Structure formats: C-alpha cells, structure tokens
mmCIF file of C-alpha atoms in Angstrom:
data_model
loop_
_atom_site.group_PDB
_atom_site.id
_atom_site.type_symbol
_atom_site.label_atom_id
_atom_site.label_comp_id
_atom_site.label_asym_id
_atom_site.label_seq_id
_atom_site.Cartn_x
_atom_site.Cartn_y
_atom_site.Cartn_z
ATOM 1 C CA MET Z 2 -57.643 -1.799 -4.726
ATOM 2 C CA LEU Z 3 -54.177 -1.502 -3.077
ATOM 3 C CA SER Z 4 -55.024 -4.812 -0.662
ATOM 4 C CA GLY Z 5 -55.438 -7.045 -3.873
ATOM 5 C CA ALA Z 6 -52.613 -5.941 -5.779
ATOM 6 C CA ARG Z 7 -50.025 -8.727 -5.261
ATOM 7 C CA GLY Z 8 -47.826 -8.839 -8.156
ATOM 8 C CA PHE Z 9 -45.281 -6.532 -7.475
ATOM 9 C CA THR Z 10 -45.342 -7.798 -3.778
ATOM 10 C CA ARG Z 11 -44.538 -11.406 -4.817
ATOM 11 C CA LYS Z 12 -41.690 -9.540 -6.922
ATOM 12 C CA LEU Z 13 -40.093 -8.085 -4.066
ATOM 13 C CA LEU Z 14 -40.638 -11.097 -1.842
ATOM 14 C CA PHE Z 15 -38.710 -13.607 -4.135
ATOM 15 C CA PHE Z 16 -36.143 -10.794 -5.329
ATOM 16 C CA PRO Z 17 -33.505 -13.095 -6.740
ATOM 17 C CA ARG Z 18 -30.005 -13.174 -5.104
ATOM 18 C CA TYR Z 19 -26.805 -12.204 -7.065
ATOM 19 C CA LEU Z 20 -23.721 -13.825 -8.147
ATOM 20 C CA THR Z 21 -20.272 -11.866 -7.664
ATOM 21 C CA LEU Z 22 -17.906 -12.264 -10.699
ATOM 22 C CA PRO Z 23 -15.118 -10.445 -12.451
ATOM 23 C CA LEU Z 24 -16.563 -8.834 -15.887
ATOM 24 C CA MET Z 25 -13.345 -9.243 -17.466
ATOM 25 C CA SER Z 26 -9.962 -10.571 -16.603
ATOM 26 C CA HIS Z 27 -7.043 -8.390 -14.694
ATOM 27 C CA SER Z 28 -9.828 -5.458 -14.195
ATOM 28 C CA ARG Z 29 -11.401 -4.026 -11.313
ATOM 29 C CA VAL Z 30 -14.581 -4.011 -13.166
ATOM 30 C CA SER Z 31 -17.213 -5.760 -11.154
ATOM 31 C CA ALA Z 32 -20.593 -7.353 -12.000
ATOM 32 C CA PHE Z 33 -23.427 -9.315 -10.128
ATOM 33 C CA SER Z 34 -26.309 -11.002 -11.942
ATOM 34 C CA ALA Z 35 -29.282 -13.470 -11.660
ATOM 35 C CA GLY Z 36 -28.281 -15.367 -14.710
ATOM 36 C CA PRO Z 37 -26.581 -15.468 -18.027
ATOM 37 C CA ASN Z 38 -27.767 -13.559 -21.477
ATOM 38 C CA LEU Z 39 -29.413 -10.477 -19.423
ATOM 39 C CA LYS Z 40 -29.266 -6.958 -20.136
ATOM 40 C CA ARG Z 41 -26.374 -4.967 -18.306
ATOM 41 C CA VAL Z 42 -26.797 -1.996 -15.951
ATOM 42 C CA GLY Z 43 -23.996 0.144 -15.128
ATOM 43 C CA THR Z 44 -23.442 2.406 -12.070
ATOM 44 C CA HIS Z 45 -20.205 3.530 -10.318
ATOM 45 C CA ASN Z 46 -18.090 1.504 -8.226
ATOM 46 C CA GLY Z 47 -16.590 2.877 -4.750
ATOM 47 C CA SER Z 48 -18.771 4.332 -1.845
ATOM 48 C CA PHE Z 49 -22.358 4.274 -2.778
ATOM 49 C CA HIS Z 50 -25.207 6.022 -2.267
ATOM 50 C CA CYS Z 51 -29.124 5.729 -1.828
ATOM 51 C CA ASP Z 52 -30.024 7.179 -5.008
ATOM 52 C CA GLU Z 53 -28.241 4.691 -7.332
ATOM 53 C CA ALA Z 54 -28.923 1.492 -5.053
ATOM 54 C CA LEU Z 55 -32.748 2.232 -5.231
ATOM 55 C CA GLY Z 56 -32.310 3.212 -8.950
ATOM 56 C CA CYS Z 57 -30.656 0.194 -9.846
ATOM 57 C CA PHE Z 58 -33.419 -1.996 -7.855
ATOM 58 C CA MET Z 59 -36.161 0.047 -9.641
ATOM 59 C CA ILE Z 60 -34.991 -0.746 -13.280
ATOM 60 C CA ARG Z 61 -34.408 -4.263 -12.456
ATOM 61 C CA LEU Z 62 -38.183 -4.573 -11.930
ATOM 62 C CA THR Z 63 -39.152 -3.231 -15.370
ATOM 63 C CA ASP Z 64 -39.887 -5.439 -18.477
ATOM 64 C CA LYS Z 65 -37.013 -3.749 -20.254
ATOM 65 C CA PHE Z 66 -34.240 -4.585 -17.615
ATOM 66 C CA ARG Z 67 -35.998 -7.309 -15.731
ATOM 67 C CA ASP Z 68 -33.259 -9.071 -13.547
ATOM 68 C CA ALA Z 69 -30.619 -7.226 -15.741
ATOM 69 C CA GLN Z 70 -26.966 -7.679 -14.752
ATOM 70 C CA ILE Z 71 -25.504 -4.941 -12.509
ATOM 71 C CA VAL Z 72 -21.906 -3.560 -13.313
ATOM 72 C CA ARG Z 73 -20.108 -1.307 -11.121
ATOM 73 C CA THR Z 74 -17.220 0.801 -12.935
ATOM 74 C CA ARG Z 75 -16.164 4.162 -13.810
ATOM 75 C CA ASP Z 76 -14.379 3.008 -16.828
ATOM 76 C CA GLN Z 77 -15.579 4.954 -19.667
ATOM 77 C CA GLN Z 78 -15.723 2.513 -22.571
ATOM 78 C CA VAL Z 79 -17.222 -0.210 -20.466
ATOM 79 C CA LEU Z 80 -20.097 2.226 -19.621
ATOM 80 C CA GLU Z 81 -20.524 2.636 -23.408
ATOM 81 C CA SER Z 82 -21.384 -0.691 -24.035
ATOM 82 C CA LEU Z 83 -23.732 -1.250 -21.566
ATOM 83 C CA ASP Z 84 -27.751 -1.166 -21.788
ATOM 84 C CA ALA Z 85 -28.142 1.240 -19.202
ATOM 85 C CA VAL Z 86 -26.336 3.491 -17.016
ATOM 86 C CA LEU Z 87 -27.004 5.188 -13.587
ATOM 87 C CA ASP Z 88 -25.246 7.891 -11.566
ATOM 88 C CA VAL Z 89 -22.190 7.776 -13.800
ATOM 89 C CA GLY Z 90 -20.850 8.745 -17.108
ATOM 90 C CA GLY Z 91 -22.127 12.286 -17.204
ATOM 91 C CA VAL Z 92 -25.163 11.809 -19.625
ATOM 92 C CA TYR Z 93 -28.689 12.092 -19.362
ATOM 93 C CA ASP Z 94 -30.366 10.692 -22.393
ATOM 94 C CA PRO Z 95 -33.591 8.392 -21.657
ATOM 95 C CA SER Z 96 -33.615 7.467 -25.588
ATOM 96 C CA ARG Z 97 -30.079 5.752 -24.637
ATOM 97 C CA ASP Z 98 -31.155 4.705 -20.999
ATOM 98 C CA ARG Z 99 -28.379 6.897 -19.523
ATOM 99 C CA TYR Z 100 -29.548 8.448 -16.302
ATOM 100 C CA ASP Z 101 -26.781 10.787 -14.571
ATOM 101 C CA HIS Z 102 -27.174 13.756 -12.771
ATOM 102 C CA HIS Z 103 -23.838 15.006 -12.270
ATOM 103 C CA GLN Z 104 -22.825 16.793 -15.559
ATOM 104 C CA LYS Z 105 -22.781 20.553 -15.779
ATOM 105 C CA GLY Z 106 -26.084 21.812 -16.906
ATOM 106 C CA PHE Z 107 -28.346 19.176 -15.648
ATOM 107 C CA GLY Z 108 -31.344 20.604 -14.223
ATOM 108 C CA GLU Z 109 -34.083 17.929 -14.858
ATOM 109 C CA VAL Z 110 -37.160 17.701 -12.128
ATOM 110 C CA PHE Z 111 -39.877 15.518 -11.830
ATOM 111 C CA GLY Z 112 -42.631 17.866 -12.863
ATOM 112 C CA HIS Z 113 -46.065 18.079 -11.855
ATOM 113 C CA GLY Z 114 -45.241 20.972 -9.908
ATOM 114 C CA PHE Z 115 -42.415 19.545 -8.018
ATOM 115 C CA THR Z 116 -38.919 21.593 -8.227
ATOM 116 C CA THR Z 117 -36.252 19.336 -6.848
ATOM 117 C CA LYS Z 118 -33.595 18.435 -9.091
ATOM 118 C CA LEU Z 119 -33.568 14.669 -9.745
ATOM 119 C CA SER Z 120 -31.017 12.354 -8.659
ATOM 120 C CA SER Z 121 -30.355 8.966 -10.877
ATOM 121 C CA ALA Z 122 -33.364 7.256 -8.714
ATOM 122 C CA GLY Z 123 -35.663 10.228 -9.544
ATOM 123 C CA LEU Z 124 -34.856 9.737 -13.125
ATOM 124 C CA VAL Z 125 -35.355 6.090 -13.257
ATOM 125 C CA TYR Z 126 -38.557 6.812 -11.336
ATOM 126 C CA LYS Z 127 -39.851 9.556 -13.737
ATOM 127 C CA HIS Z 128 -39.408 7.064 -16.760
ATOM 128 C CA PHE Z 129 -40.271 3.876 -15.410
ATOM 129 C CA GLY Z 130 -42.267 4.500 -12.227
ATOM 130 C CA MET Z 131 -45.727 4.456 -13.951
ATOM 131 C CA GLU Z 132 -44.806 0.956 -15.227
ATOM 132 C CA ILE Z 133 -43.816 -0.242 -11.810
ATOM 133 C CA ILE Z 134 -46.854 1.281 -10.081
ATOM 134 C CA ALA Z 135 -49.191 -0.266 -12.835
ATOM 135 C CA LYS Z 136 -47.561 -3.831 -12.141
ATOM 136 C CA GLU Z 137 -48.324 -3.495 -8.532
ATOM 137 C CA LEU Z 138 -51.821 -2.363 -9.186
ATOM 138 C CA ARG Z 139 -52.453 -4.878 -11.854
ATOM 139 C CA LEU Z 140 -53.941 -2.090 -14.064
ATOM 140 C CA ASP Z 141 -53.068 -0.338 -17.388
ATOM 141 C CA GLN Z 142 -50.672 2.583 -17.307
ATOM 142 C CA GLY Z 143 -53.498 4.905 -17.932
ATOM 143 C CA HIS Z 144 -55.574 4.375 -15.410
ATOM 144 C CA PRO Z 145 -56.337 7.257 -13.066
ATOM 145 C CA ASP Z 146 -55.445 5.567 -9.806
ATOM 146 C CA VAL Z 147 -51.715 4.450 -11.425
ATOM 147 C CA HIS Z 148 -51.077 8.383 -12.068
ATOM 148 C CA ARG Z 149 -52.514 9.356 -8.639
ATOM 149 C CA LEU Z 150 -50.159 6.700 -7.139
ATOM 150 C CA PHE Z 151 -47.210 7.958 -9.471
ATOM 151 C CA LEU Z 152 -47.102 11.354 -7.936
ATOM 152 C CA MET Z 153 -48.171 10.401 -4.425
ATOM 153 C CA VAL Z 154 -45.125 8.018 -4.123
ATOM 154 C CA TYR Z 155 -42.840 10.968 -5.566
ATOM 155 C CA LYS Z 156 -44.482 13.156 -2.978
ATOM 156 C CA SER Z 157 -43.717 10.629 0.114
ATOM 157 C CA PHE Z 158 -40.803 8.880 -0.775
ATOM 158 C CA MET Z 159 -38.947 9.770 -3.892
ATOM 159 C CA GLU Z 160 -38.402 13.497 -3.464
ATOM 160 C CA ALA Z 161 -36.702 13.192 -0.276
ATOM 161 C CA VAL Z 162 -34.071 10.697 -1.899
ATOM 162 C CA ASP Z 163 -33.394 13.281 -4.786
ATOM 163 C CA ALA Z 164 -33.121 16.173 -2.399
ATOM 164 C CA ILE Z 165 -30.748 14.359 0.306
ATOM 165 C CA ASP Z 166 -28.430 13.218 -2.873
ATOM 166 C CA ASN Z 167 -28.441 16.616 -4.471
ATOM 167 C CA GLY Z 168 -27.720 18.538 -1.260
ATOM 168 C CA ILE Z 169 -30.883 20.253 -1.023
ATOM 169 C CA ASN Z 170 -32.025 21.394 2.760
ATOM 170 C CA GLN Z 171 -35.150 20.411 3.818
ATOM 171 C CA TYR Z 172 -36.048 23.868 5.514
ATOM 172 C CA ASP Z 173 -35.172 27.506 4.695
ATOM 173 C CA THR Z 174 -33.439 28.477 7.902
ATOM 174 C CA ASP Z 175 -30.308 29.127 9.410
ATOM 175 C CA GLN Z 176 -31.594 27.704 12.794
ATOM 176 C CA PRO Z 177 -30.268 24.502 13.876
ATOM 177 C CA PRO Z 178 -32.216 21.237 14.118
ATOM 178 C CA ARG Z 179 -33.525 20.341 17.537
ATOM 179 C CA TYR Z 180 -32.517 16.685 17.040
ATOM 180 C CA VAL Z 181 -30.384 14.659 14.705
ATOM 181 C CA ASN Z 182 -32.162 12.258 12.777
ATOM 182 C CA ASN Z 183 -29.410 9.502 11.384
ATOM 183 C CA THR Z 184 -32.500 6.791 10.875
ATOM 184 C CA ASN Z 185 -33.753 7.998 7.315
ATOM 185 C CA LEU Z 186 -33.256 5.552 4.198
ATOM 186 C CA SER Z 187 -30.604 7.618 2.874
ATOM 187 C CA SER Z 188 -28.487 7.336 6.225
ATOM 188 C CA ARG Z 189 -29.095 3.394 6.708
ATOM 189 C CA VAL Z 190 -28.068 2.644 2.889
ATOM 190 C CA GLY Z 191 -24.874 5.272 3.661
ATOM 191 C CA LYS Z 192 -24.128 3.023 6.646
ATOM 192 C CA LEU Z 193 -23.796 -0.310 4.452
ATOM 193 C CA ASN Z 194 -20.520 0.959 2.923
ATOM 194 C CA LEU Z 195 -17.251 -0.631 4.048
ATOM 195 C CA ASP Z 196 -16.070 0.700 7.461
ATOM 196 C CA TRP Z 197 -12.775 2.633 7.058
ATOM 197 C CA MET Z 198 -11.346 0.467 9.763
ATOM 198 C CA ASP Z 199 -11.944 -3.017 7.733
ATOM 199 C CA PRO Z 200 -8.965 -4.432 6.335
ATOM 200 C CA ASP Z 201 -10.879 -6.064 3.616
ATOM 201 C CA GLN Z 202 -11.751 -3.214 0.977
ATOM 202 C CA SER Z 203 -12.214 -5.562 -1.728
ATOM 203 C CA SER Z 204 -14.556 -5.129 -4.821
ATOM 204 C CA GLU Z 205 -16.156 -8.300 -3.777
ATOM 205 C CA LYS Z 206 -16.911 -7.099 -0.449
ATOM 206 C CA GLU Z 207 -17.942 -3.596 -1.664
ATOM 207 C CA ASN Z 208 -20.520 -5.314 -4.109
ATOM 208 C CA GLU Z 209 -22.115 -7.349 -1.285
ATOM 209 C CA ALA Z 210 -22.689 -4.507 0.605
ATOM 210 C CA PHE Z 211 -24.187 -2.663 -2.311
ATOM 211 C CA GLU Z 212 -26.334 -5.719 -3.103
ATOM 212 C CA ARG Z 213 -27.690 -5.199 0.688
ATOM 213 C CA ALA Z 214 -28.196 -1.705 -0.140
ATOM 214 C CA MET Z 215 -30.469 -2.396 -3.208
ATOM 215 C CA ASN Z 216 -32.426 -4.752 -1.329
ATOM 216 C CA LEU Z 217 -32.891 -2.285 1.438
ATOM 217 C CA THR Z 218 -34.167 0.513 -0.692
ATOM 218 C CA GLY Z 219 -36.391 -1.634 -2.600
ATOM 219 C CA ARG Z 220 -37.715 -4.270 -0.270
ATOM 220 C CA GLY Z 221 -37.792 -2.565 3.019
ATOM 221 C CA SER Z 222 -39.295 -4.543 6.026
ATOM 222 C CA LYS Z 223 -42.980 -5.299 4.851
ATOM 223 C CA HIS Z 224 -42.106 -9.307 4.487
ATOM 224 C CA LEU Z 225 -39.916 -9.507 7.538
ATOM 225 C CA SER Z 226 -41.013 -12.113 10.297
ATOM 226 C CA ILE Z 227 -41.579 -10.913 13.734
ATOM 227 C CA LYS Z 228 -38.097 -12.198 14.925
ATOM 228 C CA ASP Z 229 -36.634 -10.021 12.033
ATOM 229 C CA LEU Z 230 -38.498 -7.066 12.850
ATOM 230 C CA LEU Z 231 -37.564 -7.291 16.560
ATOM 231 C CA ASN Z 232 -33.820 -7.593 15.595
ATOM 232 C CA LEU Z 233 -34.343 -4.667 13.087
ATOM 233 C CA ALA Z 234 -35.395 -2.604 15.846
ATOM 234 C CA SER Z 235 -32.673 -3.853 18.537
ATOM 235 C CA LYS Z 236 -29.519 -3.894 16.605
ATOM 236 C CA PRO Z 237 -29.003 -0.197 15.568
ATOM 237 C CA ILE Z 238 -28.479 0.698 19.172
ATOM 238 C CA LEU Z 239 -26.028 -1.786 19.611
ATOM 239 C CA GLN Z 240 -24.508 -1.159 16.002
ATOM 240 C CA ASN Z 241 -24.432 2.832 17.161
ATOM 241 C CA VAL Z 242 -22.487 2.075 20.328
ATOM 242 C CA ARG Z 243 -20.105 -0.466 18.550
ATOM 243 C CA PHE Z 244 -19.319 2.172 15.726
ATOM 244 C CA HIS Z 245 -18.335 4.709 18.419
ATOM 245 C CA VAL Z 246 -15.937 2.457 19.937
ATOM 246 C CA LYS Z 247 -14.539 1.237 17.067
ATOM 247 C CA SER Z 248 -14.446 3.512 14.396
ATOM 248 C CA TRP Z 249 -15.724 6.975 15.862
ATOM 249 C CA LEU Z 250 -12.515 7.212 18.748
ATOM 250 C CA PRO Z 251 -9.981 6.108 16.485
ATOM 251 C CA ALA Z 252 -10.939 8.742 14.094
ATOM 252 C CA ARG Z 253 -11.043 11.505 16.309
ATOM 253 C CA SER Z 254 -7.269 10.899 17.044
ATOM 254 C CA ILE Z 255 -6.290 11.119 13.244
ATOM 255 C CA VAL Z 256 -8.352 14.514 13.009
ATOM 256 C CA VAL Z 257 -6.558 15.913 16.199
ATOM 257 C CA GLU Z 258 -2.900 15.023 14.677
ATOM 258 C CA CYS Z 259 -4.368 16.495 11.045
ATOM 259 C CA LEU Z 260 -5.632 19.927 12.489
ATOM 260 C CA GLU Z 261 -2.569 20.376 14.545
ATOM 261 C CA ALA Z 262 -0.192 20.131 11.437
ATOM 262 C CA ARG Z 263 -2.468 22.235 9.303
ATOM 263 C CA LYS Z 264 -0.057 24.903 9.053
ATOM 264 C CA ASP Z 265 2.594 22.747 7.797
ATOM 265 C CA ILE Z 266 0.432 22.021 4.630
ATOM 266 C CA ASP Z 267 -0.513 25.788 4.372
ATOM 267 C CA PRO Z 268 0.449 29.049 5.866
ATOM 268 C CA SER Z 269 -3.110 29.821 6.060
ATOM 269 C CA GLY Z 270 -4.042 27.010 8.318
ATOM 270 C CA GLU Z 271 -7.518 26.699 6.368
ATOM 271 C CA ILE Z 272 -6.332 23.088 4.436
ATOM 272 C CA MET Z 273 -6.279 19.827 6.768
ATOM 273 C CA VAL Z 274 -4.914 16.765 5.079
ATOM 274 C CA LEU Z 275 -6.062 13.485 6.500
ATOM 275 C CA ASN Z 276 -2.973 11.114 6.676
ATOM 276 C CA ARG Z 277 -5.285 8.124 6.739
ATOM 277 C CA PHE Z 278 -8.866 8.327 5.438
ATOM 278 C CA CYS Z 279 -11.810 8.123 8.304
ATOM 279 C CA PRO Z 280 -15.093 9.669 9.421
ATOM 280 C CA TRP Z 281 -13.856 13.399 9.749
ATOM 281 C CA LYS Z 282 -16.694 15.745 9.493
ATOM 282 C CA LEU Z 283 -18.304 15.673 12.719
ATOM 283 C CA HIS Z 284 -15.152 15.742 14.572
ATOM 284 C CA LEU Z 285 -13.933 18.758 12.862
ATOM 285 C CA PHE Z 286 -16.842 20.778 13.871
ATOM 286 C CA GLU Z 287 -16.208 19.783 17.533
ATOM 287 C CA LEU Z 288 -12.511 20.105 17.339
ATOM 288 C CA GLU Z 289 -12.610 23.361 15.795
ATOM 289 C CA GLU Z 290 -14.479 24.925 18.810
ATOM 290 C CA GLU Z 291 -12.471 23.105 21.250
ATOM 291 C CA MET Z 292 -8.981 23.830 19.966
ATOM 292 C CA LYS Z 293 -10.336 27.201 18.958
ATOM 293 C CA ILE Z 294 -9.090 27.305 15.569
ATOM 294 C CA ASP Z 295 -9.193 30.278 13.894
ATOM 295 C CA PRO Z 296 -9.733 30.936 10.687
ATOM 296 C CA PRO Z 297 -11.988 27.557 10.289
ATOM 297 C CA ILE Z 298 -10.767 24.882 7.879
ATOM 298 C CA LYS Z 299 -12.009 25.370 4.098
ATOM 299 C CA TYR Z 300 -10.901 22.187 2.484
ATOM 300 C CA VAL Z 301 -10.011 18.751 3.822
ATOM 301 C CA LEU Z 302 -7.826 16.633 1.406
ATOM 302 C CA TYR Z 303 -7.825 12.466 1.387
ATOM 303 C CA GLN Z 304 -7.023 9.817 -0.626
ATOM 304 C CA SER Z 305 -9.454 7.921 -2.545
ATOM 305 C CA PHE Z 306 -8.995 4.371 -3.992
ATOM 306 C CA VAL Z 307 -10.084 4.004 -7.698
ATOM 307 C CA PHE Z 308 -9.891 0.578 -9.110
ATOM 308 C CA CYS Z 309 -7.508 0.346 -11.721
ATOM 309 C CA LEU Z 310 -8.114 -1.138 -15.171
ATOM 310 C CA GLU Z 311 -4.983 -2.326 -16.065
ATOM 311 C CA GLY Z 312 -2.152 -4.369 -14.346
ATOM 312 C CA PRO Z 313 -2.519 -6.857 -11.338
ATOM 313 C CA GLN Z 314 -5.737 -8.002 -10.198
ATOM 314 C CA ASP Z 315 -5.791 -6.403 -6.933
ATOM 315 C CA ASP Z 316 -4.333 -3.022 -7.804
ATOM 316 C CA ARG Z 317 -5.664 0.354 -7.110
ATOM 317 C CA SER Z 318 -4.614 3.759 -7.508
ATOM 318 C CA LYS Z 319 -4.697 6.451 -5.077
ATOM 319 C CA HIS Z 320 -6.586 9.329 -6.383
ATOM 320 C CA TRP Z 321 -6.912 12.321 -4.045
ATOM 321 C CA ARG Z 322 -10.048 14.233 -3.003
ATOM 322 C CA VAL Z 323 -10.404 18.120 -2.213
ATOM 323 C CA GLN Z 324 -13.497 18.331 -0.235
ATOM 324 C CA ALA Z 325 -15.217 21.743 0.933
ATOM 325 C CA VAL Z 326 -16.235 21.762 4.537
ATOM 326 C CA ALA Z 327 -20.036 22.557 5.065
ATOM 327 C CA VAL Z 328 -20.953 25.431 6.857
ATOM 328 C CA SER Z 329 -22.355 23.304 9.917
ATOM 329 C CA PRO Z 330 -23.028 19.462 10.121
ATOM 330 C CA ASP Z 331 -26.435 19.607 9.331
ATOM 331 C CA LYS Z 332 -26.158 21.813 6.349
ATOM 332 C CA PHE Z 333 -25.189 21.180 2.642
ATOM 333 C CA GLU Z 334 -23.866 24.455 1.793
ATOM 334 C CA SER Z 335 -20.144 24.547 1.858
ATOM 335 C CA ARG Z 336 -17.938 27.325 3.747
ATOM 336 C CA LYS Z 337 -16.218 28.090 0.567
ATOM 337 C CA PRO Z 338 -17.239 25.748 -2.545
ATOM 338 C CA LEU Z 339 -14.772 25.054 -5.269
ATOM 339 C CA PRO Z 340 -14.883 27.837 -7.927
ATOM 340 C CA SER Z 341 -17.799 28.140 -10.101
ATOM 341 C CA GLN Z 342 -15.990 27.959 -13.223
ATOM 342 C CA TRP Z 343 -14.253 24.529 -12.298
ATOM 343 C CA ARG Z 344 -17.708 23.020 -11.556
ATOM 344 C CA GLY Z 345 -19.130 20.173 -13.665
ATOM 345 C CA LEU Z 346 -15.900 19.833 -15.764
ATOM 346 C CA ARG Z 347 -13.735 16.551 -15.712
ATOM 347 C CA ASP Z 348 -10.435 15.460 -16.781
ATOM 348 C CA ASP Z 349 -8.553 17.443 -19.514
ATOM 349 C CA GLU Z 350 -11.254 20.224 -19.695
ATOM 350 C CA LEU Z 351 -11.128 20.940 -16.126
ATOM 351 C CA SER Z 352 -6.916 20.881 -16.052
ATOM 352 C CA THR Z 353 -6.923 23.200 -18.725
ATOM 353 C CA VAL Z 354 -9.435 25.655 -17.278
ATOM 354 C CA ALA Z 355 -8.045 25.245 -13.585
ATOM 355 C CA GLY Z 356 -4.497 25.455 -14.727
ATOM 356 C CA ILE Z 357 -3.646 22.396 -12.784
ATOM 357 C CA PRO Z 358 -2.461 18.960 -14.286
ATOM 358 C CA GLY Z 359 -4.265 15.927 -13.236
ATOM 359 C CA CYS Z 360 -7.580 17.088 -12.429
ATOM 360 C CA VAL Z 361 -10.481 14.474 -12.483
ATOM 361 C CA PHE Z 362 -13.824 16.235 -11.559
ATOM 362 C CA VAL Z 363 -15.346 19.096 -9.663
ATOM 363 C CA HIS Z 364 -18.760 18.122 -8.418
ATOM 364 C CA MET Z 365 -21.812 20.513 -9.772
ATOM 365 C CA SER Z 366 -22.107 22.177 -6.163
ATOM 366 C CA GLY Z 367 -18.502 22.651 -5.767
ATOM 367 C CA PHE Z 368 -18.424 20.363 -2.504
ATOM 368 C CA ILE Z 369 -15.960 18.270 -3.702
ATOM 369 C CA GLY Z 370 -13.380 17.734 -6.333
ATOM 370 C CA GLY Z 371 -10.566 15.240 -7.112
ATOM 371 C CA ASN Z 372 -7.058 15.021 -8.854
ATOM 372 C CA GLN Z 373 -4.852 12.213 -9.740
ATOM 373 C CA SER Z 374 -1.884 13.386 -7.284
ATOM 374 C CA TYR Z 375 -1.602 14.960 -3.794
ATOM 375 C CA GLU Z 376 0.329 17.935 -5.373
ATOM 376 C CA GLY Z 377 -2.570 18.575 -7.891
ATOM 377 C CA ALA Z 378 -5.451 18.217 -4.905
ATOM 378 C CA LEU Z 379 -3.267 20.612 -2.825
ATOM 379 C CA ALA Z 380 -2.598 23.146 -5.841
ATOM 380 C CA MET Z 381 -6.707 22.914 -6.338
ATOM 381 C CA ALA Z 382 -7.249 23.580 -2.460
ATOM 382 C CA LYS Z 383 -4.683 26.559 -2.570
ATOM 383 C CA ASP Z 384 -6.135 28.036 -5.578
ATOM 384 C CA ALA Z 385 -9.747 27.829 -4.580
ATOM 385 C CA LEU Z 386 -8.721 29.902 -1.338
ATOM 386 C CA LYS Z 387 -7.593 32.652 -3.499
ATOM 387 C CA LEU Z 388 -10.637 32.613 -5.974
#
C-alpha cells in the first residue's frame, strides 16, 4: 500500500522555491511565495522553531492552502488580514484557521488517548493530517488505513515536536540524561537560525533560513542523492567544531563578564544582564559551578530585536526579554518561573496586573517575558524575585 503511494512523494520532491519580497513599503513585514494571487498564511518573524516551520510546510500541502504565500510578522493588523495564522496572534479557532498555542487557557490535545499539549504544528496536523495522509496513500479520508497512519504518524513523529515546543520533559525523573542529544529535528531546525555573530541579521536572510527550516521539516533526506547523504553525515561534526570555535568560546567570555557584574544589577546577585546577546545557557551552568556562584542566577535579561512597522526600512526596535533560568541544562522547568498571575497576559493587560509599564508578554509556562524597555524588564525580574 505505502510503496505505491507516490502523490505526496512527488509533491515533496518538487516542492517549489519561494521568492523573498517586501509585503508593504517601509515595513519589516516579510513574505515569500511561489506565485501571485495565492492565499496568505502568517507566522511570526524573529527566531523560529520546528513547530511553525513544520506547520507552514504542512498547511501548504492542503487543497485549501496549496502553495500559499508565507507572511512572517507580529503586526496584529496584518495577521488579522491573512487567511490563516500559525504560532502567533493568541487565537486558536479552526473555523477561522487560527492556530496559536501560546494564549492563556490553551490546553488543546490531539485526543485518541494522547495528552500532550499541541504546538502550532500539532494543531495543523490535527485538522489537516488526514487529508495529507489520504493524498499520500491515494485513498479516501474515510479509509481505515488513513486513520491508522494518522494516529501512528502523530505517535512516532508529531508528538515529540509538540512536547519539545511546549517544554514537556520526556521522562518523569530527576536524574540527568546519560548523554546529550542535539541531533533531533527540533535541534536541527534551531541551528538554522541566524548566528549571533553574523553581521547580517536582516529579515531577508532570516526568511532564507526559515525556508530551509520548512524544507528540512517537510522533505527530510528521503530524496537526497548518495553524495548529498554523505555530505549530510559529514558536515554536522565539522559544523559543530566551527560553532564552538567561532561562537561558543566568544559567548563564554561575555557570560563571565556579565556574571561578574551581576551584583551591580541587583544586590541579590540573582539577575544577570547580557551586554550583548549570545548563547548563554550552557555557559551559565558551568560557570556558576566554576565561579561558586550562590545563590544561583534566577533571571537573565537581554535585548531582542523586533522589526518595526513604521520608519526607515531597516529600522528595528530593541525590546528586552527577561528569561527564567532552567533548573538544569536538560530540563524545561525553571528555577523560579515568572509569577503565575502574569502568565499568558500581554501588553496593557499585563502592565496593569504587574504594575509595570511597557510589558509585552509573559509565556504561559512563565519561562520568558518581554518589556519595551530595559528598565521595565529589570522591574519585572526584581518583582518576580519577591513574588
């Protein structure tokens, strides 16, 4: 049955390349598409993850959104004008093709005995997976084999994407893992984000990286030549070495400097501010032990660039993030999550509840929040220490 199913395979093999183009003048809203007069599917710009890359790939395989234009933005007015929105917007409403999972109160699961909370990819799969599988098998969606594969693909592939994106540990144990695995699909997608050392952080280059992520999550390596497979097998070790030389070592120096200055930020010594964004998490755990830091760091503040919708074409506004440090490198739980009463709130509502102006958001799990200013982010961290 499966060996004769070639429709979906052909679609993957001839998956079209996209064009990168500005959606509107003097904006940092970006779009790419295979052609004009197509439906438009939105997701957020900035750093991307496996779930929205995979979700965008899958939804473009459906009849309703075949080869749709992908629009990457956080502007609410633009998002409201689109035909579908994934992983942004704060709304889950399949009747309007809205598939976000970050809003307060969201708890959608796949069903059929599965209890893992869905990511945007899981939501797309829940509503369109049967159609995608039926096309692969060239069978009607009501055929029992379609339903069997629908459940098996979720169990063997999709659920891990949902769990990782939602910060759900694979095991209920306090024991550390026997080894580190950074070769899973979510890790591979994460590595496609722009390197913090790269001077070109433009939205055009970011969209090119997102396109590669979509293709990676959707196409995989099934149709690669022997030469390409050999390159795929050999490059990760070389990339790993080069990453540690060009990115890991410079980042360590930055974290050391910021740790030494932590008590200048707050007398508690539990808040660290990065004077330049860099990959800090693994360094922090190692350096805390090496430098005998006690109490440990609870929150890390850093700048996050957000594309502006007004002003010069290359203008960016610098928002600040306050991120709760995990209990260990291999765990999703935070040492001290941001207060529960803040979680899932945004903008004015969050500012009112927190009593801090300029608040942007706090994630449902409390592991990260944002503010328009450094002063606001620092106030969030200081107040969170007391709550």
